[in-house]
Coordinates of C-alpha atoms in Angstrom, one line a residue:
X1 CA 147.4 -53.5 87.3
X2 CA 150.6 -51.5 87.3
X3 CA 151.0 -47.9 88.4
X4 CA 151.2 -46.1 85.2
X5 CA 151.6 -47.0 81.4
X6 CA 155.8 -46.7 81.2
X7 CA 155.6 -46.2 77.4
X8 CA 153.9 -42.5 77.8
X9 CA 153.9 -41.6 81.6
X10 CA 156.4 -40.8 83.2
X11 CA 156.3 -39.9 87.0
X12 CA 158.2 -36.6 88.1
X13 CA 160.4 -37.0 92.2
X14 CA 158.8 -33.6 92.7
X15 CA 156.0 -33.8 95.8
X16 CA 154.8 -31.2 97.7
X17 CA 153.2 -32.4 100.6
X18 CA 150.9 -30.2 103.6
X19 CA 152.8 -27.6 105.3
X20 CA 151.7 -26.5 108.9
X21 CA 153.0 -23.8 109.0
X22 CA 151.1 -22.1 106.9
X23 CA 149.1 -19.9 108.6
X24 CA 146.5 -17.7 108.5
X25 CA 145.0 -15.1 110.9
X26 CA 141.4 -15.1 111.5
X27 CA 139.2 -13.5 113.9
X28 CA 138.5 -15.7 117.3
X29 CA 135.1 -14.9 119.5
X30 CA 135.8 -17.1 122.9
X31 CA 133.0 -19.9 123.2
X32 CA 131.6 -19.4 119.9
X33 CA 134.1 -21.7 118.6
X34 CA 131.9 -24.2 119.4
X35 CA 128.7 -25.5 117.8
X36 CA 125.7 -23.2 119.3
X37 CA 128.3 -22.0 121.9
X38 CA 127.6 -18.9 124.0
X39 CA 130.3 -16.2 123.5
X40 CA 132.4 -15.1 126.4
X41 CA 133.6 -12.0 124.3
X42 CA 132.9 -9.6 127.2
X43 CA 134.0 -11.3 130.5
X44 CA 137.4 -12.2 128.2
X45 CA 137.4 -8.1 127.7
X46 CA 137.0 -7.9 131.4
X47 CA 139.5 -9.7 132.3
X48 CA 141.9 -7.4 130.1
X49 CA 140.8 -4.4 131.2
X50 CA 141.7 -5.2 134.8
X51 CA 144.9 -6.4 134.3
X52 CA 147.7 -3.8 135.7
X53 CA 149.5 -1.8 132.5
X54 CA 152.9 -3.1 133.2
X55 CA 151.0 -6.7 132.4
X56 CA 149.6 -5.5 129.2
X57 CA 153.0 -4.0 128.3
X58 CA 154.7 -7.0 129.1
X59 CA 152.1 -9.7 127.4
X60 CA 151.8 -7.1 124.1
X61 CA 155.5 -7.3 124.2
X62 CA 155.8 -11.2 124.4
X63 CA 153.0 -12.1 121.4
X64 CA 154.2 -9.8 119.3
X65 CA 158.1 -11.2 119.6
X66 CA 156.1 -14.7 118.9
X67 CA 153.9 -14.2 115.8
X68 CA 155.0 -11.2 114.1
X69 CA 157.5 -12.8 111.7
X70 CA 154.4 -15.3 110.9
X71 CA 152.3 -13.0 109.5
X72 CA 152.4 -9.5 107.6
X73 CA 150.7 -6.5 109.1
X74 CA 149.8 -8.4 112.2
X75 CA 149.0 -5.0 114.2
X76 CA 146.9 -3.9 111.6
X77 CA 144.7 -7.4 112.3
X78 CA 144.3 -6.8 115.8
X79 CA 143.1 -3.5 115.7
X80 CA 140.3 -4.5 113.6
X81 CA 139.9 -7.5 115.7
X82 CA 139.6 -5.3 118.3
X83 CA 137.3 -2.6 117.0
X84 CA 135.1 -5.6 115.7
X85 CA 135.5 -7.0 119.0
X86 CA 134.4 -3.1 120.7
X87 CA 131.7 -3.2 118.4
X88 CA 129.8 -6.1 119.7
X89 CA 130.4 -4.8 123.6
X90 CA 130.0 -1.1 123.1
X91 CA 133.3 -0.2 124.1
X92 CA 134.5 3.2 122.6
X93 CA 138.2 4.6 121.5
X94 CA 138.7 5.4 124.9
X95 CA 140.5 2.3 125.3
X96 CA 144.0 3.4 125.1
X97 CA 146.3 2.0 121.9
X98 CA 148.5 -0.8 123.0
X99 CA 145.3 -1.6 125.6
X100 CA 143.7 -2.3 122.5
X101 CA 146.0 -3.7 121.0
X102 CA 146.3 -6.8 123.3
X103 CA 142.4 -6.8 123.3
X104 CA 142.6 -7.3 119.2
X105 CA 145.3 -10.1 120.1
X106 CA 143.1 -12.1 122.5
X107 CA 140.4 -12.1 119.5
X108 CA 143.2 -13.6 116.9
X109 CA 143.9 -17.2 116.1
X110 CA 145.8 -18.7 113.7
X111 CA 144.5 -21.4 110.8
X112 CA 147.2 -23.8 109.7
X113 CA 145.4 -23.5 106.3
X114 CA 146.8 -27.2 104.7
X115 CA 147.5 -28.8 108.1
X116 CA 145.5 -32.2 107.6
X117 CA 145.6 -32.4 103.4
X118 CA 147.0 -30.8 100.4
X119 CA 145.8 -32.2 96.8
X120 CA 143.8 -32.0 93.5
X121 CA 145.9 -29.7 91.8
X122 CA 144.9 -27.7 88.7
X123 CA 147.2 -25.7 86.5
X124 CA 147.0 -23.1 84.1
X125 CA 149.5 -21.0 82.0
X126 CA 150.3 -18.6 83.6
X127 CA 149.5 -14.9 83.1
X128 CA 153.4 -13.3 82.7
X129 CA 155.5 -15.7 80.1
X130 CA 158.2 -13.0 80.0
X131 CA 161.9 -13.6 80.9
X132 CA 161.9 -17.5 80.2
X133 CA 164.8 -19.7 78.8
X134 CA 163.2 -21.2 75.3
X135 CA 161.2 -23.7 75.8
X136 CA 159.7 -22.5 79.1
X137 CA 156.1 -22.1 80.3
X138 CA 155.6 -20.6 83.4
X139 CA 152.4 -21.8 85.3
X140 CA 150.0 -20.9 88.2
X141 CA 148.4 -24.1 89.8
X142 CA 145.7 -24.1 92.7
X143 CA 145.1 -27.2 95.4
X144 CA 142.3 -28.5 97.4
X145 CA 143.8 -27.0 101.3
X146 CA 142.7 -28.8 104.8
X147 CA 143.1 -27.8 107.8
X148 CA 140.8 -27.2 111.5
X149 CA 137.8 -29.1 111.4
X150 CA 138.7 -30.7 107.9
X151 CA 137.7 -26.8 106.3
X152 CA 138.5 -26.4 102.9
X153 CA 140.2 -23.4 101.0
X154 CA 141.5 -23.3 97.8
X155 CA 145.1 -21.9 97.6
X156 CA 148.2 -21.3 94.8
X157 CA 151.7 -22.6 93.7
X158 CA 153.9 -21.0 90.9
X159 CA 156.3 -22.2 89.1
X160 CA 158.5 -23.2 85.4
X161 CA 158.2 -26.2 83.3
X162 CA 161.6 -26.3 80.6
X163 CA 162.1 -27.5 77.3
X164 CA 162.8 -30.5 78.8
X165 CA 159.6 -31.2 80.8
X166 CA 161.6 -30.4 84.1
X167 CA 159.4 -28.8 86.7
X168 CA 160.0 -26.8 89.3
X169 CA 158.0 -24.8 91.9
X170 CA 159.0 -21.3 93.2
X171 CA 159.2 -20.7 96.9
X172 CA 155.2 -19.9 98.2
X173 CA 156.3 -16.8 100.0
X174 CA 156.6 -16.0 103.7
X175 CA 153.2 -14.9 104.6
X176 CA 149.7 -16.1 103.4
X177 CA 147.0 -13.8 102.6
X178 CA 142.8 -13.8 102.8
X179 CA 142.5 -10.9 100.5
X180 CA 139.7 -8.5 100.9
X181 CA 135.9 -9.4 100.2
X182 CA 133.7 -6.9 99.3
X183 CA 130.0 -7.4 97.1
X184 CA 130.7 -8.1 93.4
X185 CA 128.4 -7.1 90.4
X186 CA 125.0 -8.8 90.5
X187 CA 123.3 -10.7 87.2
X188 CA 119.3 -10.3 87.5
X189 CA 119.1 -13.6 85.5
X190 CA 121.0 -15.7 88.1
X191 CA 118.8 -14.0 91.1
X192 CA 115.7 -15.2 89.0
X193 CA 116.7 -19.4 88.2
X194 CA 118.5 -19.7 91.2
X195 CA 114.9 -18.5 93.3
X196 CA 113.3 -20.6 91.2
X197 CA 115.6 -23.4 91.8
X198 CA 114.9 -22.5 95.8
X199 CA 111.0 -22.3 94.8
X200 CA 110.8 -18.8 96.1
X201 CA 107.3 -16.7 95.2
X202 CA 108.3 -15.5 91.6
X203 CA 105.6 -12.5 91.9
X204 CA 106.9 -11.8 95.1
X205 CA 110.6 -11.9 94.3
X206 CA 109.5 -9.9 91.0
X207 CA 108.7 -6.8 93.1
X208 CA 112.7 -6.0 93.9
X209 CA 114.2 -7.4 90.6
X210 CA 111.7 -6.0 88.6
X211 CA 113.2 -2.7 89.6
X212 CA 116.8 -3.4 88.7
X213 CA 118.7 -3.3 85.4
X214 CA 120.2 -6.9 84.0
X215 CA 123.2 -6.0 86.3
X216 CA 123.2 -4.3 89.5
X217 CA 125.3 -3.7 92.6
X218 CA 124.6 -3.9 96.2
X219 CA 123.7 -0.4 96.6
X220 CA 121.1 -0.7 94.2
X221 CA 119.5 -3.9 95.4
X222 CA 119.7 -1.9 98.7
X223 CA 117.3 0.7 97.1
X224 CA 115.7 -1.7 95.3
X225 CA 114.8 -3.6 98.4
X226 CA 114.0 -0.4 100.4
X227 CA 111.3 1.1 97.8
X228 CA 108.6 -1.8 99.1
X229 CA 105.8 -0.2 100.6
X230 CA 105.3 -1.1 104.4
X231 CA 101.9 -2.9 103.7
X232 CA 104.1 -5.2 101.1
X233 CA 106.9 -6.2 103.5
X234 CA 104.4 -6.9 105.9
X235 CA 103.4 -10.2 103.8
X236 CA 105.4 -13.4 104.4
X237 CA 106.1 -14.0 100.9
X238 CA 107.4 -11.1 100.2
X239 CA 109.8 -11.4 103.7
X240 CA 110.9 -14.8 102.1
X241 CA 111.8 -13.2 98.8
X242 CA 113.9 -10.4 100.3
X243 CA 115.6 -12.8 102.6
X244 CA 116.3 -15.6 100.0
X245 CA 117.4 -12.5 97.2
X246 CA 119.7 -11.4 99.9
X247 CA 121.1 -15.1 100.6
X248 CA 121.7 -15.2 96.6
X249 CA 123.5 -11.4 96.9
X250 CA 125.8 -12.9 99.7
X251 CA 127.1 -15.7 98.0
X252 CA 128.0 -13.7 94.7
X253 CA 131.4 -11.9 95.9
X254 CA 134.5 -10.4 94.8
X255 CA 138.1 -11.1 96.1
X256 CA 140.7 -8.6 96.2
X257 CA 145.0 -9.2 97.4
X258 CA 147.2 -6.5 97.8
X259 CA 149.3 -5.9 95.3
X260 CA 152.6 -6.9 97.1
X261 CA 151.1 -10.0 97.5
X262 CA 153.2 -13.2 95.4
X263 CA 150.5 -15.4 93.8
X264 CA 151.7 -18.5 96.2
X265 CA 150.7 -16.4 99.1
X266 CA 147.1 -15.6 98.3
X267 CA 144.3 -17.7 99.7
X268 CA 140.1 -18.2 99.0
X269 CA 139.3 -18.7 101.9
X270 CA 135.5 -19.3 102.3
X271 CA 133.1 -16.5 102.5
X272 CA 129.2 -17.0 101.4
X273 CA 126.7 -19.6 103.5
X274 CA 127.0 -21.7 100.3
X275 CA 130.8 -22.5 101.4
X276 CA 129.9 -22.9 105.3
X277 CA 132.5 -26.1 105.1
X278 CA 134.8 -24.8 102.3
X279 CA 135.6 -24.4 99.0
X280 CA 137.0 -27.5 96.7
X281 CA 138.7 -28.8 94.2
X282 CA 138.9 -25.8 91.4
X283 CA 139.0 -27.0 87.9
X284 CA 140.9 -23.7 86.5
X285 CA 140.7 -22.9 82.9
X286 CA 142.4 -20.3 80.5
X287 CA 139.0 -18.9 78.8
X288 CA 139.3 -17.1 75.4
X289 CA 135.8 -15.7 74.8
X290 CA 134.7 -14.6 71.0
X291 CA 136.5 -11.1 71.0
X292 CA 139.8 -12.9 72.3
X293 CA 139.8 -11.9 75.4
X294 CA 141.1 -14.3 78.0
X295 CA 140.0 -15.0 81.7
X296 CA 141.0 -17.6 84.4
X297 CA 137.6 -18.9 84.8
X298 CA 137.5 -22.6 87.4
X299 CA 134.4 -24.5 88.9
X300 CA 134.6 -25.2 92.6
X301 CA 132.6 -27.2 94.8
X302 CA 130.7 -24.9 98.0
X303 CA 130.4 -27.4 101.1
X304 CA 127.7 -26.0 103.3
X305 CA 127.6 -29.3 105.4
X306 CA 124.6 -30.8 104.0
X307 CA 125.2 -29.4 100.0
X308 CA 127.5 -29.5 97.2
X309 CA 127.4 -27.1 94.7
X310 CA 129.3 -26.0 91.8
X311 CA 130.3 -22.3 91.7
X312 CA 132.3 -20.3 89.5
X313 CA 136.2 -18.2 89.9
X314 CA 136.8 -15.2 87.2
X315 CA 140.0 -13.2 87.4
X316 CA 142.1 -12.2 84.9
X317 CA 145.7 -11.8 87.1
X318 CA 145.0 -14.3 90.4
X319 CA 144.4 -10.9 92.4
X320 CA 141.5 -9.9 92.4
X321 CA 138.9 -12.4 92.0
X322 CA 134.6 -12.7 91.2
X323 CA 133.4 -15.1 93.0
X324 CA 129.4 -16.4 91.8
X325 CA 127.0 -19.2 92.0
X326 CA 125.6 -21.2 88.9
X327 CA 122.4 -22.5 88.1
X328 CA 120.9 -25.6 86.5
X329 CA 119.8 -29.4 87.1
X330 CA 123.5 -29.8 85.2
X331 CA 125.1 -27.7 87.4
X332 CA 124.7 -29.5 90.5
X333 CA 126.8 -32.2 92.8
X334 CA 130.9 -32.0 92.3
X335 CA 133.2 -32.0 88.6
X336 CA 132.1 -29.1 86.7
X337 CA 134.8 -28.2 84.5
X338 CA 134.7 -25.6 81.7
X339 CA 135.5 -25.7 78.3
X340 CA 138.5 -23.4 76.9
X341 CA 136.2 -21.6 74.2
X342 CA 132.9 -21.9 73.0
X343 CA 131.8 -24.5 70.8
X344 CA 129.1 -23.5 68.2
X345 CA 128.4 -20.5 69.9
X346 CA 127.4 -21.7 73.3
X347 CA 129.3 -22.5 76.5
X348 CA 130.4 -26.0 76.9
X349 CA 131.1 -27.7 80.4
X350 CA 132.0 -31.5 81.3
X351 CA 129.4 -32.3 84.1
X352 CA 128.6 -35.2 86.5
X353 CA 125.4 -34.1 87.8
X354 CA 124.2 -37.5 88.8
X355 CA 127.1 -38.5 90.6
X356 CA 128.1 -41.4 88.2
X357 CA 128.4 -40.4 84.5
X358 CA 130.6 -38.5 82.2
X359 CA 128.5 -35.7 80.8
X360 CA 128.2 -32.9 78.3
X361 CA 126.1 -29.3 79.9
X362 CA 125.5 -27.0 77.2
X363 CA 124.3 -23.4 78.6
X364 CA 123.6 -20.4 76.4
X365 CA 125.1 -17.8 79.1
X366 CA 127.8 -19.4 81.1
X367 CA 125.4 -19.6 84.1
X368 CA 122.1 -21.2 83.6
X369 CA 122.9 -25.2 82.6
X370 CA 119.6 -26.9 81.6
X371 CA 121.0 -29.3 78.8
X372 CA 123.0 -32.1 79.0
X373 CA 123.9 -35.5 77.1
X374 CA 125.8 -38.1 78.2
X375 CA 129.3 -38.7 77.0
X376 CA 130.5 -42.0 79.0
X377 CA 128.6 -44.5 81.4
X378 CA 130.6 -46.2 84.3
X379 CA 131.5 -50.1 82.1
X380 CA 135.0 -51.0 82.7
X381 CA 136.1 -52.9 85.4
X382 CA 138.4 -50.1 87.1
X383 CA 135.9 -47.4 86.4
X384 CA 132.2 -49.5 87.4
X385 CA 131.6 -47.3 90.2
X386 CA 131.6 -43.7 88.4
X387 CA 133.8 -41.9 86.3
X388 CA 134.1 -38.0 86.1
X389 CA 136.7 -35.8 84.7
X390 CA 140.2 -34.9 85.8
X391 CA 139.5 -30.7 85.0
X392 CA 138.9 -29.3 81.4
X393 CA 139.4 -30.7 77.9
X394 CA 142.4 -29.8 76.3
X395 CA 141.9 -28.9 72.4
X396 CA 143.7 -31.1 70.4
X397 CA 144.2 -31.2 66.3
X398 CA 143.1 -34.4 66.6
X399 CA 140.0 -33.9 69.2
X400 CA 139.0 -32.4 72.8
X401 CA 141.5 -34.2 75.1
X402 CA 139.9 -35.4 78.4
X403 CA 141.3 -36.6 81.4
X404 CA 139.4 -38.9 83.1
X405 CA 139.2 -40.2 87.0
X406 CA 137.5 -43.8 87.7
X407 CA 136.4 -46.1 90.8
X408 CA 137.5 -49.0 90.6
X409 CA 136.9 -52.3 93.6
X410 CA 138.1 -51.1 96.7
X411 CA 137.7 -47.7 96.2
X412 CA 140.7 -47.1 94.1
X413 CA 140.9 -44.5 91.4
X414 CA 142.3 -44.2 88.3
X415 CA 143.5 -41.8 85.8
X416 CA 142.1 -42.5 82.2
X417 CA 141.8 -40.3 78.8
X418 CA 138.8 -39.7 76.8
X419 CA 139.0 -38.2 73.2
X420 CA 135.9 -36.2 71.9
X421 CA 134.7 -34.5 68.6
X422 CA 136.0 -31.3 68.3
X423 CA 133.2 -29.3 66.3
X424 CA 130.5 -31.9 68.3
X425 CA 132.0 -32.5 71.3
X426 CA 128.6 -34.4 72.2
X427 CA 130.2 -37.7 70.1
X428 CA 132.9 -39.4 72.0
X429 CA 135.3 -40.5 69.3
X430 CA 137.5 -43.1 71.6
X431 CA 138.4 -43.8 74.8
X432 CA 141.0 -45.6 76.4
X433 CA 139.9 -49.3 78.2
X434 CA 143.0 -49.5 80.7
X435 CA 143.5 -46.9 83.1
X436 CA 146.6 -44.5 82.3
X437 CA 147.8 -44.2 85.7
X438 CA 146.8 -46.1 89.2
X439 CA 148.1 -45.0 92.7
X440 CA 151.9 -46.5 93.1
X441 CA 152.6 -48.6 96.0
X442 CA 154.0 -45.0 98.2
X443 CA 151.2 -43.5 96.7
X444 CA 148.6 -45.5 98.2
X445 CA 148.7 -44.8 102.2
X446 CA 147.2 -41.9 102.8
X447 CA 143.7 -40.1 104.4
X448 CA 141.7 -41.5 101.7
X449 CA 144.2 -44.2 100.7
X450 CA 144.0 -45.4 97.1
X451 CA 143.2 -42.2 95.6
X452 CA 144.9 -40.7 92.4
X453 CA 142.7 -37.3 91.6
X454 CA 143.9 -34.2 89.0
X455 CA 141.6 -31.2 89.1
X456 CA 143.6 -30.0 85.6
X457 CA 146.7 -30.4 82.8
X458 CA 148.9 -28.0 81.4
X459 CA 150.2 -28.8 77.7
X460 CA 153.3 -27.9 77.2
X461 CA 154.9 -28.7 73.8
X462 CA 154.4 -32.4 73.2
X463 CA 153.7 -33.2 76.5
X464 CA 151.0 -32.6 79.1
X465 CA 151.9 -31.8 82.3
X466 CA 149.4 -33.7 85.1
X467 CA 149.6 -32.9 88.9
X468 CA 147.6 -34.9 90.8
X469 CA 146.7 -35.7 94.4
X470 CA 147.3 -38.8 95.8
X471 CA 145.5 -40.2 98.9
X472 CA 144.8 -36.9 99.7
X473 CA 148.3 -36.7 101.7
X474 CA 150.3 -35.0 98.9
X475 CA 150.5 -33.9 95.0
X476 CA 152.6 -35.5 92.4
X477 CA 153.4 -34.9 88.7
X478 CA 153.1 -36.5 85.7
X479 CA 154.3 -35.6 81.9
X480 CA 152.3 -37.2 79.6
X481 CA 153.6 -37.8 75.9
X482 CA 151.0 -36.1 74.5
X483 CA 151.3 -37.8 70.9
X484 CA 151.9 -41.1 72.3
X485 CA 148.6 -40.8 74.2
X486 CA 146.7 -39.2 71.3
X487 CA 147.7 -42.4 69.2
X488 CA 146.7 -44.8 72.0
X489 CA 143.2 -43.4 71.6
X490 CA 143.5 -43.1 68.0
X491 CA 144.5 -46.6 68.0
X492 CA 141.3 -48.0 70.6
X493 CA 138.4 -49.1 69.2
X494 CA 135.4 -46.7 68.6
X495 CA 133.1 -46.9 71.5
X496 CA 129.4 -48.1 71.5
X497 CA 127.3 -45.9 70.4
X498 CA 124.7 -47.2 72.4
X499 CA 127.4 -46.6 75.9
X500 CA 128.2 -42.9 74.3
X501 CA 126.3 -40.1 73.2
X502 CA 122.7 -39.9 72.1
X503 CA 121.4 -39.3 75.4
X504 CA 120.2 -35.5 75.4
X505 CA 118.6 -34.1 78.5
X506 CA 117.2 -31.0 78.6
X507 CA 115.2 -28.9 81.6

């Protein structure tokens, strides 16, 4: 099997492969950087305090030469390092300035953010088109980021595609940034499915959310929370129910960069007890609800170490974003990807909730995802192990454009294209039987060798633009003739109807 199909593929020299040095700063407790391990926060703070000030003058003097080109208001970090640090040991302002100082130093660390990996790319149009040759489409695309203790974040590139299909990424900025989280704007109806999901007491959980509107802030739940009598909190249900609501409050979030802050700078970097082991593989999508509005919208997968999850991205400039979880048997295990508008009224969303299959979810509110049908069933011999999606249907005169992912023998993926109906995308209307694109020979080595993975397309004029990972070492890119591909699959025979389509579930 060749690498790609030379008649409509054609493989871009641009890479971008993992850069360690890009950094982050985050804060560092001594000992508790192990698992279960005992901090030594306050014999470190000893140690500090006794040394002479001509040391602490000298040492301040010496880190700060060292990392204050790396990073962008790097006082301003250890000072709250520090007061977080004082916090936990009782120590009070007394503590003179530069004193402090160092102290907020010796509770810093740096995260090479995309040390080990860099890949599945997504990309979107991005939200400024002005100031571009003709021809041009400016675009914002995320990546999959590893680094310490394989942790994943999700970060950003910008950058041009021409007339010609040229691309070209901008320069990611000097510094990288975690933004500011802070408690976003609560729906009641995703506290209720996702408790049920969780099989928390419904009466008991009724008694806070009973008391709030259909959306709600933290400082509402707060009161909400606080109105229980005594004799009611003193019941274990009810204990549960507050702790689990609280557990649903802290994984629904909002993001927020500073506004000097270049796209290619910003990082999500993983917050809630959902995304314990990071945040993956965003499918982003340009969203244009019924008034016209648009939003970025992506699915993401939340590692916790034991669960996957889908959750869901909303901004509407890449600076400040709502971070919230979904709900749903079809919202569950890794590939959620969102539809660009809504199809007969409803919100549409490719799914692989059992692992294996190509799926339709069909959810009435964006959040709760309780139907599903079956588009595509694993049959070919380079896609017998499962097949998913390579990010969100593209909307096509001719159908919904899908680009697929398959596993083939020997683990090795491919990169096919599915074309589905555009008023019922439920009915598959062709697909392609050969892979469009299979890891090249310098593609292949890599941490998970054999891999070729896209997250999300861009079109651009009469071609689709397609980065991809590859072996999870580095991202590549792909222009696609996009009417050469659309006759392929006009050209392939219909599928089975008995393979495709007909297979509703609903929960």
């Amino acid at each position: 099997m060749t690498g790609q199909d030379p008649q409509i593929v054609s493989r871009s020299s641009l890479r971008l492969y993992p850069d360690p040095g890009r950094v982050i700063t985050m804060l560092f407790v001594p000992g508790e950087e192990m698992p279960a391990g005992d901090s030594r926060a306050a014999a470190v703070v000893k140690r500090i305090l006794a040394m002479d000030d001509a040391d602490v003058t000298t040492t301040l003097a010496d880190v700060r030469r060292r990392f204050v080109h790396r990073h962008r208001r790097l006082e301003a970090t250890w000072s709250r390092h520090f007061h977080e640090a004082a916090f936990r040991l009782g120590e009070g302002d007394e503590i003179p300035t530069e004193r402090a100082l160092l102290i907020g130093a010796y509770f810093t660390r740096e995260v090479a953010i995309e040390a080990a990996a860099l890949f599945n790319p997504s990309m979107v149009a991005h939200p400024d088109q002005s100031g571009l040759p003709p021809g041009g489409t400016r675009f914002v695309m995320s990546l999959r980021a590893v680094g310490e203790g394989h942790l994943s974040s999700i970060e950003f590139r910008t950058g041009t595609v021409d007339a010609a299909g040229r691309i070209s990424l901008d320069e990611p900025g000097a510094f990288l940034e975690c933004g500011e989280t802070a408690p976003g704007l609560y729906n009641r109806r995703l506290f209720h499915t996702k408790l049920a999901e969780h099989r928390c007491n419904n009466n008991a959980a009724a008694l806070v959310l009973d008391r709030l509107d259909d959306h709600f802030d933290a400082a509402q739940l707060d009161t909400a929370i606080a109105g229980l009598h005594p004799e009611l909190m003193s019941r274990a249900n009810v204990r549960d129910a507050v702790e689990r609501i609280r557990w649903v409050a802290a994984n629904n979030y909002t993001v927020e960069f500073p506004a000097g802050t270049a796209i290619a700078e910003r990082v999500l970097w993983p917050h809630g007890s959902t995304e314990l082991q990071g945040m993956e593989d965003a499918r982003f999508v340009r969203f244009v609800d019924d008034a016209g509005t648009a939003t970025y919208l992506a699915t993401y997968t939340a590692f916790d170490q034991a669960l996957v999850a889908p959750q869901l991205l909303s901004t509407t400039d890449f600076r400040t974003f709502s971070v919230s979880q979904l709900s749903g048997p079809f919202a569950t295990n890794k590939g959620l990807a969102l539809f660009p508008r809504k199809v007969g009224g409803r919100h549409v969303a490719l799914s692989r909730w059992d692992r294996e299959r190509l799926s339709l979810a069909v959810s009435d509110d964006g959040i709760d995802w309780a139907e599903s049908t079956t588009l595509d069933l694993p049959k070919r011999p380079w896609d017998l192990v499962q097949i998913g999606n390579c990010g969100s249907p593209l909307e096509t005169p001719e159908g919904w454009l899908v680009i697929t992912h398959g596993v083939g023998p020997m683990r090795s993926y491919g990169i096919g294209a599915v074309l589905l109906d555009l008023d019922d995308p439920s009915r598959v209307i062709s697909s392609l039987p050969a892979p469009l694109m299979v890891p090249d020979e310098d593609e292949r080595e890599g941490y998970v060798p054999n891999v070729l993975y896209s997250c999300g397309a861009l079109a651009h004029h009469q071609a689709l633009v397609l980065p991809y990972g590859f072996s999870d070492r580095g991202v590549g890119f792909a222009v696609i003739d996009l009417p050469g591909l659309l006759d392929r699959l006009s050209s392939s025979s219909l599928v089975d109807s008995a393979a495709h389509g007909g297979n509703t579930h609903r929960r």
